[in-house]
mmCIF file of C-alpha atoms in Angstrom:
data_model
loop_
_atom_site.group_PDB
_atom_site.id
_atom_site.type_symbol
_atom_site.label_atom_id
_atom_site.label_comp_id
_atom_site.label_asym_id
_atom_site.label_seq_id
_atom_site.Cartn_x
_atom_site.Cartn_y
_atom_site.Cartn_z
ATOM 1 C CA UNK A 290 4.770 -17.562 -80.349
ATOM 2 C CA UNK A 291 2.926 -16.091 -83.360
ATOM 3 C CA UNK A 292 0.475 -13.081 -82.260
ATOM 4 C CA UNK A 293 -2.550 -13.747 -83.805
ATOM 5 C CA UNK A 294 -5.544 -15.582 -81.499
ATOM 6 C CA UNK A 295 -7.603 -16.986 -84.279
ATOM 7 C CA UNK A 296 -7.291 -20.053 -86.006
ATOM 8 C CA UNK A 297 -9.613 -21.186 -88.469
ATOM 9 C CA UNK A 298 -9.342 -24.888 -89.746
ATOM 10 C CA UNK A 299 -10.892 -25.310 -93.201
ATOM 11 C CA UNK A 300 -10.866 -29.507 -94.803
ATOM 12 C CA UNK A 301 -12.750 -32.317 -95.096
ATOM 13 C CA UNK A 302 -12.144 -33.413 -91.294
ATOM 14 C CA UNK A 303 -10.162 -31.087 -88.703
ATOM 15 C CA UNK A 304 -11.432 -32.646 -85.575
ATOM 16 C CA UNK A 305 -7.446 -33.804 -84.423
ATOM 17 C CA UNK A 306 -6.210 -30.398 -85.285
ATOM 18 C CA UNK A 307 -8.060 -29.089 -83.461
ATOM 19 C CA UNK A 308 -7.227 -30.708 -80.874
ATOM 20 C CA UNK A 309 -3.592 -30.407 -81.249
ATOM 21 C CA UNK A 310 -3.888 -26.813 -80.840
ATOM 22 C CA UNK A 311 -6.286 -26.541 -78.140
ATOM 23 C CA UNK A 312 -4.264 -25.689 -75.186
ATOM 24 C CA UNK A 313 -3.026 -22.886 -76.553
ATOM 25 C CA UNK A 314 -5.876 -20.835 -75.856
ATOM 26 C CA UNK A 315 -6.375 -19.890 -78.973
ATOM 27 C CA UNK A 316 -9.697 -18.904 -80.683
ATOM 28 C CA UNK A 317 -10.534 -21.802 -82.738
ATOM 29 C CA UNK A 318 -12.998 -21.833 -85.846
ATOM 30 C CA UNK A 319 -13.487 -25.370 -87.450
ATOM 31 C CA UNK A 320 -15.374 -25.141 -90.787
ATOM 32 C CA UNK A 321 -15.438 -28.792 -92.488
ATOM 33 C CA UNK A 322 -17.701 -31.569 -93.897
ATOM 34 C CA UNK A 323 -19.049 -33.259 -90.994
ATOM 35 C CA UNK A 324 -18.844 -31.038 -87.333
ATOM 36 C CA UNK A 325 -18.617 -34.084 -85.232
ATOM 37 C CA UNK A 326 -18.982 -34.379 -81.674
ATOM 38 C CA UNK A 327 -15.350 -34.364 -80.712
ATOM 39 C CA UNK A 328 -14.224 -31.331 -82.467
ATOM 40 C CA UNK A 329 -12.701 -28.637 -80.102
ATOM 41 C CA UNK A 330 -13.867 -24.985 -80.618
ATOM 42 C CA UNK A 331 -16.276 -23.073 -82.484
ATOM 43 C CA UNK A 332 -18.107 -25.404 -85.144
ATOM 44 C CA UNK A 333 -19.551 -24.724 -88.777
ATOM 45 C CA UNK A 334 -20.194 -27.209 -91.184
ATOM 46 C CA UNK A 335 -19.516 -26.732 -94.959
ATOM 47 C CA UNK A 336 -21.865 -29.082 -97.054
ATOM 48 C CA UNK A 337 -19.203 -30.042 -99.826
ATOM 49 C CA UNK A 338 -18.366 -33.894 -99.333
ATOM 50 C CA UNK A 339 -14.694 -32.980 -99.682
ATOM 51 C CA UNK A 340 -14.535 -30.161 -98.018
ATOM 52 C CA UNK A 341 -13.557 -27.456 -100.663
ATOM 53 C CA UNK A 342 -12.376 -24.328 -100.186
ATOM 54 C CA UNK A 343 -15.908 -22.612 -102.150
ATOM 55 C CA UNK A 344 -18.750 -19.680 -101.787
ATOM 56 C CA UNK A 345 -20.133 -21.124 -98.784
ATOM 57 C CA UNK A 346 -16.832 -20.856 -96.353
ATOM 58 C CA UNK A 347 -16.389 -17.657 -97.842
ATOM 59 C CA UNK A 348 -19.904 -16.472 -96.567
ATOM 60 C CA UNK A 349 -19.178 -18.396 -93.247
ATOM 61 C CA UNK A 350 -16.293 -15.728 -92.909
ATOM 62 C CA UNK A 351 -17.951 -13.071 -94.134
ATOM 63 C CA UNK A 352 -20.572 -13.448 -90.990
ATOM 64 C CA UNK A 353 -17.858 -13.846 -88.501
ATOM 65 C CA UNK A 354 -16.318 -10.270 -89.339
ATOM 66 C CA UNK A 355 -12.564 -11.548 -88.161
ATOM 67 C CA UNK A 356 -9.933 -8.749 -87.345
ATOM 68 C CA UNK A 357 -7.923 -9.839 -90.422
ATOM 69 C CA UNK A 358 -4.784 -9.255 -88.362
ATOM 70 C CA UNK A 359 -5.532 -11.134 -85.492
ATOM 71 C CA UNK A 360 -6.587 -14.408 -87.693
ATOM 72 C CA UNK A 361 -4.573 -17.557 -88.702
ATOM 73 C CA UNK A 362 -6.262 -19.949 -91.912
ATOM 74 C CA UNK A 363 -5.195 -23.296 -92.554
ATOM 75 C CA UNK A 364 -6.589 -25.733 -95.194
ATOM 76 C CA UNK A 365 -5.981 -29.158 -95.342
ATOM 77 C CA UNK A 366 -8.281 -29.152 -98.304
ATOM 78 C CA UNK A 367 -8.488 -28.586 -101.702
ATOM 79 C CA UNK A 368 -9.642 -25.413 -103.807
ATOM 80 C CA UNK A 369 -13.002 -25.501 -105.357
ATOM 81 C CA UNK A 370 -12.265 -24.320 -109.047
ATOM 82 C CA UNK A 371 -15.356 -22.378 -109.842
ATOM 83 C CA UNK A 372 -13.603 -18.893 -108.775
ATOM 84 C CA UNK A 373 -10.036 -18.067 -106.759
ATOM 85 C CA UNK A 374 -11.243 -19.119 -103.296
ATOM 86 C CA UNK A 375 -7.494 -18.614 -102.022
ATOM 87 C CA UNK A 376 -7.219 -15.128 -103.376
ATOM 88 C CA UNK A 377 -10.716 -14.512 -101.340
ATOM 89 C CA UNK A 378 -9.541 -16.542 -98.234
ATOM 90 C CA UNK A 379 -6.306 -13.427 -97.755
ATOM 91 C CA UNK A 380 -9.172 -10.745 -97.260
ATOM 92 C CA UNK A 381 -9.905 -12.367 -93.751
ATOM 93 C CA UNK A 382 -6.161 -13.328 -92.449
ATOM 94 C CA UNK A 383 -3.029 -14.995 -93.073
ATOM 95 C CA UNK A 384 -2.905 -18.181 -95.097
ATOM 96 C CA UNK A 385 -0.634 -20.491 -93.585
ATOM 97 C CA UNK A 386 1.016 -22.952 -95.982
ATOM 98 C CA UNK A 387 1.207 -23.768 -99.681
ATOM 99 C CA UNK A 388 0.220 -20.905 -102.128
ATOM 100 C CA UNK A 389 -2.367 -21.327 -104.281
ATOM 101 C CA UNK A 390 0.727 -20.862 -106.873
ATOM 102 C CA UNK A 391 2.843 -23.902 -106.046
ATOM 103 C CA UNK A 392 -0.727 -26.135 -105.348
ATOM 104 C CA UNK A 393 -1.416 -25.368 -109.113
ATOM 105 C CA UNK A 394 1.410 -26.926 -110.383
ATOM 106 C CA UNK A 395 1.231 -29.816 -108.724
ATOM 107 C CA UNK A 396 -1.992 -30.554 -109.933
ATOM 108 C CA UNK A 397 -0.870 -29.673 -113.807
ATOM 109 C CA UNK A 398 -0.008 -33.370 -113.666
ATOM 110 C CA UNK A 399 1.154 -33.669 -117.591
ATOM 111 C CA UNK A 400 4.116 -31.408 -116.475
ATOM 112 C CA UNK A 401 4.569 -32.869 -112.995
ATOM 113 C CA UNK A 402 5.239 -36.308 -114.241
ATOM 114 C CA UNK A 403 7.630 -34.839 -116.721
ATOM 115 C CA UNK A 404 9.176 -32.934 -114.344
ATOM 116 C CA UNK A 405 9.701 -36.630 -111.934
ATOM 117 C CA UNK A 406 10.645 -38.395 -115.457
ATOM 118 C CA UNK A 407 14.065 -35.894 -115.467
ATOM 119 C CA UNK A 408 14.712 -36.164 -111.942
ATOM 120 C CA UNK A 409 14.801 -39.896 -111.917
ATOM 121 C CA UNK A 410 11.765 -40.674 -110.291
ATOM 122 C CA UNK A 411 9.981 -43.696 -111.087
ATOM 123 C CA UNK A 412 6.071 -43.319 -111.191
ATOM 124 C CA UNK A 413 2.967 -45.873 -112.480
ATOM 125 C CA UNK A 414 3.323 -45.846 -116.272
ATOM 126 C CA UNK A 415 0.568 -43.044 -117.826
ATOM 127 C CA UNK A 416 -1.732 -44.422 -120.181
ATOM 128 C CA UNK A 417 -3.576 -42.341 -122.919
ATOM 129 C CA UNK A 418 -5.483 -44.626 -124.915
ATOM 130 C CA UNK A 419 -6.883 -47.920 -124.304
ATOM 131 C CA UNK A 420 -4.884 -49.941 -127.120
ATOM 132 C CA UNK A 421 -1.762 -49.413 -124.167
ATOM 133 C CA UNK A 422 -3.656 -50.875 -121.648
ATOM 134 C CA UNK A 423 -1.812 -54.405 -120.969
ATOM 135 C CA UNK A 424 -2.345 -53.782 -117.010
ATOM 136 C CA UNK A 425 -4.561 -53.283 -114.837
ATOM 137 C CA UNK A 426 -5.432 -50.031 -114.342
ATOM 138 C CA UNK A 427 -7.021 -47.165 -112.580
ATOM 139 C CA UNK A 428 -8.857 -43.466 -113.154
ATOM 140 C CA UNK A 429 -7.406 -40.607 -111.031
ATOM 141 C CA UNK A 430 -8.269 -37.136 -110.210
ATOM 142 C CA UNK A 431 -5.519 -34.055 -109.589
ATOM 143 C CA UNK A 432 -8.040 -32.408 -107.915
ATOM 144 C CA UNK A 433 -9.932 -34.973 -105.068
ATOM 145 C CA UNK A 434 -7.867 -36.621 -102.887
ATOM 146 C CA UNK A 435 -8.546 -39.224 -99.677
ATOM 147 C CA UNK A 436 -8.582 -41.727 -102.939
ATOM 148 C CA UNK A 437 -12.029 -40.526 -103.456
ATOM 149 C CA UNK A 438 -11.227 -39.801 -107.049
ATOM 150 C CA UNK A 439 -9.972 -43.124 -107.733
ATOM 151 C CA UNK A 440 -11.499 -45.604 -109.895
ATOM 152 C CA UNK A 441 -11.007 -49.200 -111.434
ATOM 153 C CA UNK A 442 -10.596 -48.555 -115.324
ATOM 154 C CA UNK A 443 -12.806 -50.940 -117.145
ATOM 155 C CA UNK A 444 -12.871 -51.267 -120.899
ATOM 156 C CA UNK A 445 -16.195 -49.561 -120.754
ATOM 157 C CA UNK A 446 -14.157 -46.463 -120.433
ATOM 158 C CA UNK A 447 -13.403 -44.221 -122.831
ATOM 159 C CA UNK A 448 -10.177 -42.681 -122.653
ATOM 160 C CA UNK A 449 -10.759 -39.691 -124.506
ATOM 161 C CA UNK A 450 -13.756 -38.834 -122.149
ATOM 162 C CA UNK A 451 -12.426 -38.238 -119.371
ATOM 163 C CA UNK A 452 -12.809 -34.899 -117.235
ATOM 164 C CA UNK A 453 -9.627 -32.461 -117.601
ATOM 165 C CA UNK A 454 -8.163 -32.980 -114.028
ATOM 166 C CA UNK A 455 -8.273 -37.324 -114.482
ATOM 167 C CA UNK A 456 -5.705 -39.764 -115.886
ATOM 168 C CA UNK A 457 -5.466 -43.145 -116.595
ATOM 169 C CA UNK A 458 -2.089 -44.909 -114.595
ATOM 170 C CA UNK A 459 -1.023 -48.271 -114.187
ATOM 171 C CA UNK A 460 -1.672 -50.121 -111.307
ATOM 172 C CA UNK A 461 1.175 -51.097 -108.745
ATOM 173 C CA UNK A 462 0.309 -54.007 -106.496
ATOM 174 C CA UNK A 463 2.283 -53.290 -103.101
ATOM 175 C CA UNK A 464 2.480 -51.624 -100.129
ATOM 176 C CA UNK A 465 0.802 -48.376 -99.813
ATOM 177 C CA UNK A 466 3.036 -46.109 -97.846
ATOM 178 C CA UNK A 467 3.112 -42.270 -97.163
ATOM 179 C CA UNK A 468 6.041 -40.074 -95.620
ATOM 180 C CA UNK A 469 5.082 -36.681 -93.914
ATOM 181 C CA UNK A 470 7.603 -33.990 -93.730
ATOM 182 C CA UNK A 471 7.503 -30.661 -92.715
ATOM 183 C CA UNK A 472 9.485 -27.568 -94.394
ATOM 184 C CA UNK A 473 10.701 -24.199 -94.313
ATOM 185 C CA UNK A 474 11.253 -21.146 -96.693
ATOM 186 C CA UNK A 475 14.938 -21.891 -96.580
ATOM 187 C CA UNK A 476 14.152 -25.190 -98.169
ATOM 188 C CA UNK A 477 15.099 -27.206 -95.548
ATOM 189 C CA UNK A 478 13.362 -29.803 -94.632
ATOM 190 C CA UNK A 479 12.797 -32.794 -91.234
ATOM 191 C CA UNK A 480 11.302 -36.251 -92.185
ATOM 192 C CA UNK A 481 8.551 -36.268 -89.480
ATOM 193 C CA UNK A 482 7.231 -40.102 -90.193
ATOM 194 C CA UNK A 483 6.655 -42.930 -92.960
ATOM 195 C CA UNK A 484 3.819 -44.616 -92.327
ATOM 196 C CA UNK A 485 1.916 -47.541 -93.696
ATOM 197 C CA UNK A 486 -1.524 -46.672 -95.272
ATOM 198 C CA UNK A 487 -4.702 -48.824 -95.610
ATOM 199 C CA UNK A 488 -7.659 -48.194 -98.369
ATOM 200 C CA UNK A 489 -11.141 -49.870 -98.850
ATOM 201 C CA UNK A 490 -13.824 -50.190 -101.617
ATOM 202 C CA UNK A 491 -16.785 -47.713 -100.818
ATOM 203 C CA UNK A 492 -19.691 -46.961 -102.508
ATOM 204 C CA UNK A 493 -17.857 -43.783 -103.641
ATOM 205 C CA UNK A 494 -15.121 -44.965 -104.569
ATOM 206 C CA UNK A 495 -12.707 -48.493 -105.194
ATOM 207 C CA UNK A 496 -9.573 -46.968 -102.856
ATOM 208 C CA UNK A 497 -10.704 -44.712 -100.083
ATOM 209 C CA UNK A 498 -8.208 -44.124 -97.670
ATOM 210 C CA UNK A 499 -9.419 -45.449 -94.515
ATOM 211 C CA UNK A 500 -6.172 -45.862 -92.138
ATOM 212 C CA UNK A 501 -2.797 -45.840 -91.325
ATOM 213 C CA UNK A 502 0.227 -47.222 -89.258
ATOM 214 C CA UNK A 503 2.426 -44.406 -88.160
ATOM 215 C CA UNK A 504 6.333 -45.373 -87.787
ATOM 216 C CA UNK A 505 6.755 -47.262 -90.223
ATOM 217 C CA UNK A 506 10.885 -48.911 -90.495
ATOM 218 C CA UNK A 507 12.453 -48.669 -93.569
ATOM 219 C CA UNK A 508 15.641 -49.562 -95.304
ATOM 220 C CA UNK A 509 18.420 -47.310 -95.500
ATOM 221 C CA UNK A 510 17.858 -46.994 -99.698
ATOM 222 C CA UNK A 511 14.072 -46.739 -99.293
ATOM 223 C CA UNK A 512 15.123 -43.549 -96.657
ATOM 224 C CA UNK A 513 17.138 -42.050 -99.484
ATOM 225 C CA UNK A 514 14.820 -42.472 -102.214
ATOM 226 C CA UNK A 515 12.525 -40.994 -100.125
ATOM 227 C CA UNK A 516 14.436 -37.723 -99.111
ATOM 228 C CA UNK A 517 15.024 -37.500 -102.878
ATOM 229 C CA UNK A 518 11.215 -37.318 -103.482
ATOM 230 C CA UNK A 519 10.828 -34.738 -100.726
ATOM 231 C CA UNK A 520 13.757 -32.340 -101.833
ATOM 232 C CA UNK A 521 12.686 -32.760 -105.928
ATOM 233 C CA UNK A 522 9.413 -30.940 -104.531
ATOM 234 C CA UNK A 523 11.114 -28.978 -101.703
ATOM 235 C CA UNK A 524 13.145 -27.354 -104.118
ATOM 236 C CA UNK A 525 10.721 -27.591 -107.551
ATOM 237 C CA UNK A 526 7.452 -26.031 -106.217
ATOM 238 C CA UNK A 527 8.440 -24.367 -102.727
ATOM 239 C CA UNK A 528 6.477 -26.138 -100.610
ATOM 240 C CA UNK A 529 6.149 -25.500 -96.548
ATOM 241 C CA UNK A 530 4.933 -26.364 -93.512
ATOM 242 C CA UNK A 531 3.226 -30.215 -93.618
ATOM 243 C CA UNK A 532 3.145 -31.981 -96.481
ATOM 244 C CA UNK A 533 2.429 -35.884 -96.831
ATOM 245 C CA UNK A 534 3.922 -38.034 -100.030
ATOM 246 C CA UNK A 535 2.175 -41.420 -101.220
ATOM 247 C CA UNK A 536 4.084 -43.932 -102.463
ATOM 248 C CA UNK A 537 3.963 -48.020 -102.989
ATOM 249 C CA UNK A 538 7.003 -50.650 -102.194
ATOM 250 C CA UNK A 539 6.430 -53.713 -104.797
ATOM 251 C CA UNK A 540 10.083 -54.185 -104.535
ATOM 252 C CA UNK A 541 10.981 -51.397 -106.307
ATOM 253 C CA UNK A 542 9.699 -47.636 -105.326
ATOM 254 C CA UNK A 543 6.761 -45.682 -107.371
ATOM 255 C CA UNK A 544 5.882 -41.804 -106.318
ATOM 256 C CA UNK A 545 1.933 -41.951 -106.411
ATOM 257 C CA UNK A 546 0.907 -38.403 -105.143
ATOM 258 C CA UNK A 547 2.109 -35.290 -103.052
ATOM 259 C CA UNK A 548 0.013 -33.561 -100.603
ATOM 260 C CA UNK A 549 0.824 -30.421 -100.318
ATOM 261 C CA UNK A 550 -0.932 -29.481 -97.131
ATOM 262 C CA UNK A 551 -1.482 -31.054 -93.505
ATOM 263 C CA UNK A 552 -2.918 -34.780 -94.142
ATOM 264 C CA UNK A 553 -5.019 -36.693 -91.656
ATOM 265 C CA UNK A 554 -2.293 -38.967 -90.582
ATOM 266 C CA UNK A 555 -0.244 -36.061 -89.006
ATOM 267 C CA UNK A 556 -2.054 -36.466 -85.833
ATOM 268 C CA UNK A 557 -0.520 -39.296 -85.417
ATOM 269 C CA UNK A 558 2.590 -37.628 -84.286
ATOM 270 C CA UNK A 559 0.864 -34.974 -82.492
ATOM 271 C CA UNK A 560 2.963 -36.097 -79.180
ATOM 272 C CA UNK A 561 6.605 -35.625 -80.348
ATOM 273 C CA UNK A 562 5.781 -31.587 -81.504
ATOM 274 C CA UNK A 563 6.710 -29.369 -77.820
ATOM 275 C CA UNK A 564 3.100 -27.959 -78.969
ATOM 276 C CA UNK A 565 1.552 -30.318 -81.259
ATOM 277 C CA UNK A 566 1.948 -30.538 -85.341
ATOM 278 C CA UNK A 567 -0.803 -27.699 -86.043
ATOM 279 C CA UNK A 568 1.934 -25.245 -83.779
ATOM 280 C CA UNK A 569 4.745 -26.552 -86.001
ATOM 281 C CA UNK A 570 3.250 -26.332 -89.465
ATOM 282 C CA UNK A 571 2.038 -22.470 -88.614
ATOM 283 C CA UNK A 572 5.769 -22.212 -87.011
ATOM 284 C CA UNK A 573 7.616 -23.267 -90.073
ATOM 285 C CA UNK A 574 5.314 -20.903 -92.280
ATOM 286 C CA UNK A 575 5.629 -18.039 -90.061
ATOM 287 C CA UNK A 576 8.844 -18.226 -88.387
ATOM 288 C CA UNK A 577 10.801 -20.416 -90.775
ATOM 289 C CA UNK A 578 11.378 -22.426 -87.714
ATOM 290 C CA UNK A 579 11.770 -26.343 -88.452
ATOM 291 C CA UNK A 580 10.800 -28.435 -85.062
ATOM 292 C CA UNK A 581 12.796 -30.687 -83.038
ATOM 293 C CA UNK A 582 10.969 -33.770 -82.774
ATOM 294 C CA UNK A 583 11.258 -36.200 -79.699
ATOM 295 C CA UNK A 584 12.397 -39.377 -80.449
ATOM 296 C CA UNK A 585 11.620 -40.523 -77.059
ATOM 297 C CA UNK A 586 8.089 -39.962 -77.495
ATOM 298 C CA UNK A 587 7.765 -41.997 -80.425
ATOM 299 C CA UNK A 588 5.259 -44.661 -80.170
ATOM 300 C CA UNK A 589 3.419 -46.704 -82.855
ATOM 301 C CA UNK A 590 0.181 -45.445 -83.475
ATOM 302 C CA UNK A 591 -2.822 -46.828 -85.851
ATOM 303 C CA UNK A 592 -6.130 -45.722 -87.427
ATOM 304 C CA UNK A 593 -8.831 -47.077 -89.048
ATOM 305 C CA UNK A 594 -11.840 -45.687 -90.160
ATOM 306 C CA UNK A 595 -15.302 -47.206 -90.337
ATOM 307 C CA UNK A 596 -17.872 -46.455 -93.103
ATOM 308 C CA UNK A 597 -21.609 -47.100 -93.495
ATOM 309 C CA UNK A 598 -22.654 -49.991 -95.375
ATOM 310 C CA UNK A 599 -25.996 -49.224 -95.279
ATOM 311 C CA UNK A 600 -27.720 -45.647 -94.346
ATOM 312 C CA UNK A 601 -28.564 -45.196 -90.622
ATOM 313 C CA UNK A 602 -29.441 -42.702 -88.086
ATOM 314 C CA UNK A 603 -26.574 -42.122 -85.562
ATOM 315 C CA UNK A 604 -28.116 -42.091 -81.704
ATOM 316 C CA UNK A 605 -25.194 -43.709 -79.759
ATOM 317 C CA UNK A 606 -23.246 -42.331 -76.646
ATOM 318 C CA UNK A 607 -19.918 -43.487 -76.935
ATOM 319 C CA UNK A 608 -19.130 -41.267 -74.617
ATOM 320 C CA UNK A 609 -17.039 -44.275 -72.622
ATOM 321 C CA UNK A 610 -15.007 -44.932 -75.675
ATOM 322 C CA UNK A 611 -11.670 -43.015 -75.133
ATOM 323 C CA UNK A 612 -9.919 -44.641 -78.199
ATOM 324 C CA UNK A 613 -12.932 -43.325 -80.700
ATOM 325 C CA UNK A 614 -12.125 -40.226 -83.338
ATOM 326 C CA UNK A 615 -14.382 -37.996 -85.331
ATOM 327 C CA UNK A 616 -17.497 -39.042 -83.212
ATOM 328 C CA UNK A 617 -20.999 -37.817 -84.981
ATOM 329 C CA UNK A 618 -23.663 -35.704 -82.812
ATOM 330 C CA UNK A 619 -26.742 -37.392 -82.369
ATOM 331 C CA UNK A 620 -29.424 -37.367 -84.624
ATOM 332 C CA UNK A 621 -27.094 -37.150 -87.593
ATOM 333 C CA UNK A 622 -28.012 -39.111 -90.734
ATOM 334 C CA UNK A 623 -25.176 -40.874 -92.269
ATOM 335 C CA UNK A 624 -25.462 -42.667 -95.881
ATOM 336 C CA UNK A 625 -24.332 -45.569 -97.117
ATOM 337 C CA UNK A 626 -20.122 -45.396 -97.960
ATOM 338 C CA UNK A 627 -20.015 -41.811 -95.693
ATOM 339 C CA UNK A 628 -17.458 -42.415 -92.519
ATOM 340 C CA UNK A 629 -19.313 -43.134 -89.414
ATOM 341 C CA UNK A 630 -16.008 -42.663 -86.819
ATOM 342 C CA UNK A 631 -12.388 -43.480 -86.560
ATOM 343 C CA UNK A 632 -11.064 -45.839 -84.171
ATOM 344 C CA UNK A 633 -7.505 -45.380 -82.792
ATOM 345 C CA UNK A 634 -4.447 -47.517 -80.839
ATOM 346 C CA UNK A 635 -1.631 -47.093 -79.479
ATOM 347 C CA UNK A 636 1.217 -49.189 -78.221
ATOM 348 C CA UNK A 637 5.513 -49.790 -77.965
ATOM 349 C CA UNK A 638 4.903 -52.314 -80.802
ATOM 350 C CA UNK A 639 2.865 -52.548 -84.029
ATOM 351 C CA UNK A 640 1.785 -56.405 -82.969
ATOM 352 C CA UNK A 641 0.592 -54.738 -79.535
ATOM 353 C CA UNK A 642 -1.517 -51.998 -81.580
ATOM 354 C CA UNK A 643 -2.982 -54.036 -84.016
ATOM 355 C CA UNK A 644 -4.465 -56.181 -81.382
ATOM 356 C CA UNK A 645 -5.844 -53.835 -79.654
ATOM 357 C CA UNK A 646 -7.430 -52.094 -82.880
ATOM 358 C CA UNK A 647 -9.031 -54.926 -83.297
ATOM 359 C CA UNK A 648 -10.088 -55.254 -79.933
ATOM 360 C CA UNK A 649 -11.200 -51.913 -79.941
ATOM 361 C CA UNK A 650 -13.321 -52.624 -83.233
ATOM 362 C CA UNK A 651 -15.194 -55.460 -81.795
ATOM 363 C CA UNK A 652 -16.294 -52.953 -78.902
ATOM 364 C CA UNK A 653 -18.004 -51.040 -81.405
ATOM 365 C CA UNK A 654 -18.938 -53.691 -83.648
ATOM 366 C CA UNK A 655 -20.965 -54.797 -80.955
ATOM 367 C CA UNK A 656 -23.475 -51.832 -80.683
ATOM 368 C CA UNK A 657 -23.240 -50.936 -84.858
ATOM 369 C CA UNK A 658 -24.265 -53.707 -86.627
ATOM 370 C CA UNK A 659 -23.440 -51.776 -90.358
ATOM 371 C CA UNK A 660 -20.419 -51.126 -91.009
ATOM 372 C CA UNK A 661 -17.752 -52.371 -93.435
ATOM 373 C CA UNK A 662 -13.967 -53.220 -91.867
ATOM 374 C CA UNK A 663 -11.484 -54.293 -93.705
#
C-alpha cells in the first residue's frame, strides 16, 4: 500500500471514484463540475463545465495547504490551455498517471493520425476542405471530450475556420464501442473491459456520451485488433495506469479516440479490482503493479445518464433509490442539456439489465417529468 493519505480527484464527475476508494480510509478531496449529493469525502466544486484542470483548482489547493508528500492527484480531466496547470498541480503532490508530455501528443492529432496511418490502423477518413466532403460528416475537438466537442458538419461551415484543436472526419455509422485497459511503466498491459457505449443529441452538443454496457463479447479478430490499438499507444506515447479507447464496429474496425486517463465507465468494473479501479490505476503508476482481475466477479453492468430538457430546480429525495448515480443536492439549478443523474443496473445477463434500466427509468420518470432518454 502506497503511503500517502490524501487523494484528491480532479474531472468533470468523480463521484464513483470516490467511492471506489472510500474504504481505504483515505483522506479524500473531490474537486469537479457538479459536487453532487453522493460524492464521498471532502467536496469543492470547480465552475468549468468540463472540468479543466485551470486557476481556480489551483487556488482550491492553494487554501488547503496539503503536505505535498503525504498527497495523491488524479485527473480524469483535461488541461485548461491558458498556462501549464500540470506543471502547477506537482507543487502540491504526486500526479498519478499520464504526463502532461505523452497527453500532448495525443492531442497533436495531425501527427497522431499519421502515426495510426503507419501502424496499420484504420481511422474515419480526415477531411480538410469541403470540396472532399462526399459523407456525412462531423466537427471534433482534441481537447473536450464526453463528445461534448462534437458537432454535425453542415455546409454552412467553413473549413478553414475552424479553432486549432478541431477537425473535420468522416462519419462511421456503427456500433460505438470503448475498451479500458490499464498499464504499467514496463509497458505491459491487462485488457480490463470492452464495453458498448450510448450517445444522445443535447443542447450542447449532437453526440454526448450518455451510457454504457460494460462486458461487452467480442470476436477473437476484433480482440486482436484491439490489443493492437492498445500496444501502438502503450508503446508510442507511454501511457499508464487507466486508459479507455473509442472505437466503432460497421463491419470493419475504425480507432475514434484514446483517453488517456481514468474514464467514467471504469466504475463499472469497480468489483473485480481486490480494492477497487482508483487502488489499481494509483498501483500501476506507483508500484508498476498490473492487477489481477476476478473473472468470477464479472457481471454485466449498464448506465445511462439523464439530461434536462428544459431548466428546473432540483428538490427531490431520492434518497430510496439505491440504483441512482451522481445525485444533485437540493436546491441546485440545473439548465437545459446539463445531466440531472445517472441511473445504473446490474444483472448475469445484458437482457436482464436492460430491463431493469428501464424499469428503473420509469421510477424516476415518474417524479421528473423533463428529461430526455434515449
Amino acid at each position: 500500500m502506497y503511503h500517502q493519505n490524501n487523494i484528491v480527484l480532479i474531472g468533470n464527475s468523480v463521484t464513483e471514484q470516490s467511492k471506489s476508494i472510500a474504504h481505504l480510509k483515505k483522506r479524500v478531496i473531490c474537486i469537479d463540475s457538479f459536487n453532487d449529493e453522493d460524492l464521498v469525502g471532502e467536496k469543492f466544486k470547480n465552475n468549468n463545465q468540463y472540468g479543466l484542470v485551470n486557476k481556480q483548482i489551483i487556488e482550491i489547493l492553494e487554501d488547503l495547504k496539503l503536505n505535498k508528500e503525504d498527497t495523491l492527484i488524479i485527473v480524469s480531466s483535461d488541461y485548461d490551455q491558458l498556462a501549464n496547470y500540470y506543471e502547477q498541480l506537482k507543487n502540491f503532490g504526486y500526479v498519478v498517471g499520464n504526463n502532461l508530455e505523452s497527453i500532448l501528443k495525443i492531442k497533436n492529432y495531425k501527427q497522431l493520425f499519421s502515426n495510426l496511418r503507419k501502424s496499420n490502423i484504420v481511422y474515419p477518413e480526415l477531411y480538410l476542405s469541403k470540396d472532399n466532403i462526399k459523407d456525412n460528416a462531423i466537427i471534433k475537438n482534441t481537447f473536450i471530450s464526453g463528445g461534448l466537442g462534437v458537432r454535425k458538419y453542415t455546409s454552412g461551415i467553413n473549413l478553414n475556420n475552424l479553432q486549432e484543436n478541431e477537425f473535420c472526419q468522416k462519419f462511421i455509422d456503427g456500433l460505438p464501442c470503448s475498451v479500458l485497459f490499464i498499464a504499467n511503466h514496463n509497458k505491459e498491459f491487462v485488457i480490463i473491459g470492452i464495453n458498448k457505449i450510448y450517445n444522445k443529441k443535447t443542447k450542447f452538443t449532437d453526440y454526448c456520451f450518455s451510457g454504457a454496457n460494460s462486458n461487452h463479447s467480442v470476436h477473437d479478430s476484433e480482440l486482436s485488433a484491439l490489443k493492437k490499438y492498445i500496444n501502438f499507444f502503450v508503446e508510442n506515447y507511454n501511457l499508464i495506469g487507466i486508459n479507455g479507447i473509442d472505437y466503432i464496429n460497421s463491419g470493419e474496425l475504425y480507432f475514434l479516440e484514446i483517453n488517456p486517463r481514468i474514464t467514467q465507465t471504469a466504475f463499472l468494473y469497480d468489483d473485480v479490482f481486490e480494492n477497487g479501479f482508483v487502488d489499481a490505476h494509483i498501483h500501476s503508476c506507483l508500484t508498476n503493479t498490473l492487477p489481477l482481475i476476478n473473472s468470477n466477479l464479472i457481471k454485466n453492468n449498464k448506465f445511462e445518464t439523464l439530461f434536462a430538457k428544459s431548466p428546473f430546480l432540483f428538490n427531490y429525495d431520492f434518497s430510496s433509490f439505491d440504483f441512482l448515480l451522481n445525485i444533485p443536492e437540493k436546491g441546485v439549478y440545473i439548465e437545459e442539456g446539463q445531466p440531472i443523474c445517472t441511473i445504473f443496473a446490474s444483472s448475469d445477463s445484458e437482457k436482464k439489465t436492460n430491463k431493469l434500466l428501464l424499469d428503473n427509468i420509469l421510477l424516476v420518470k415518474n417524479i421528473l417529468k423533463n428529461i430526455e432518454i434515449i
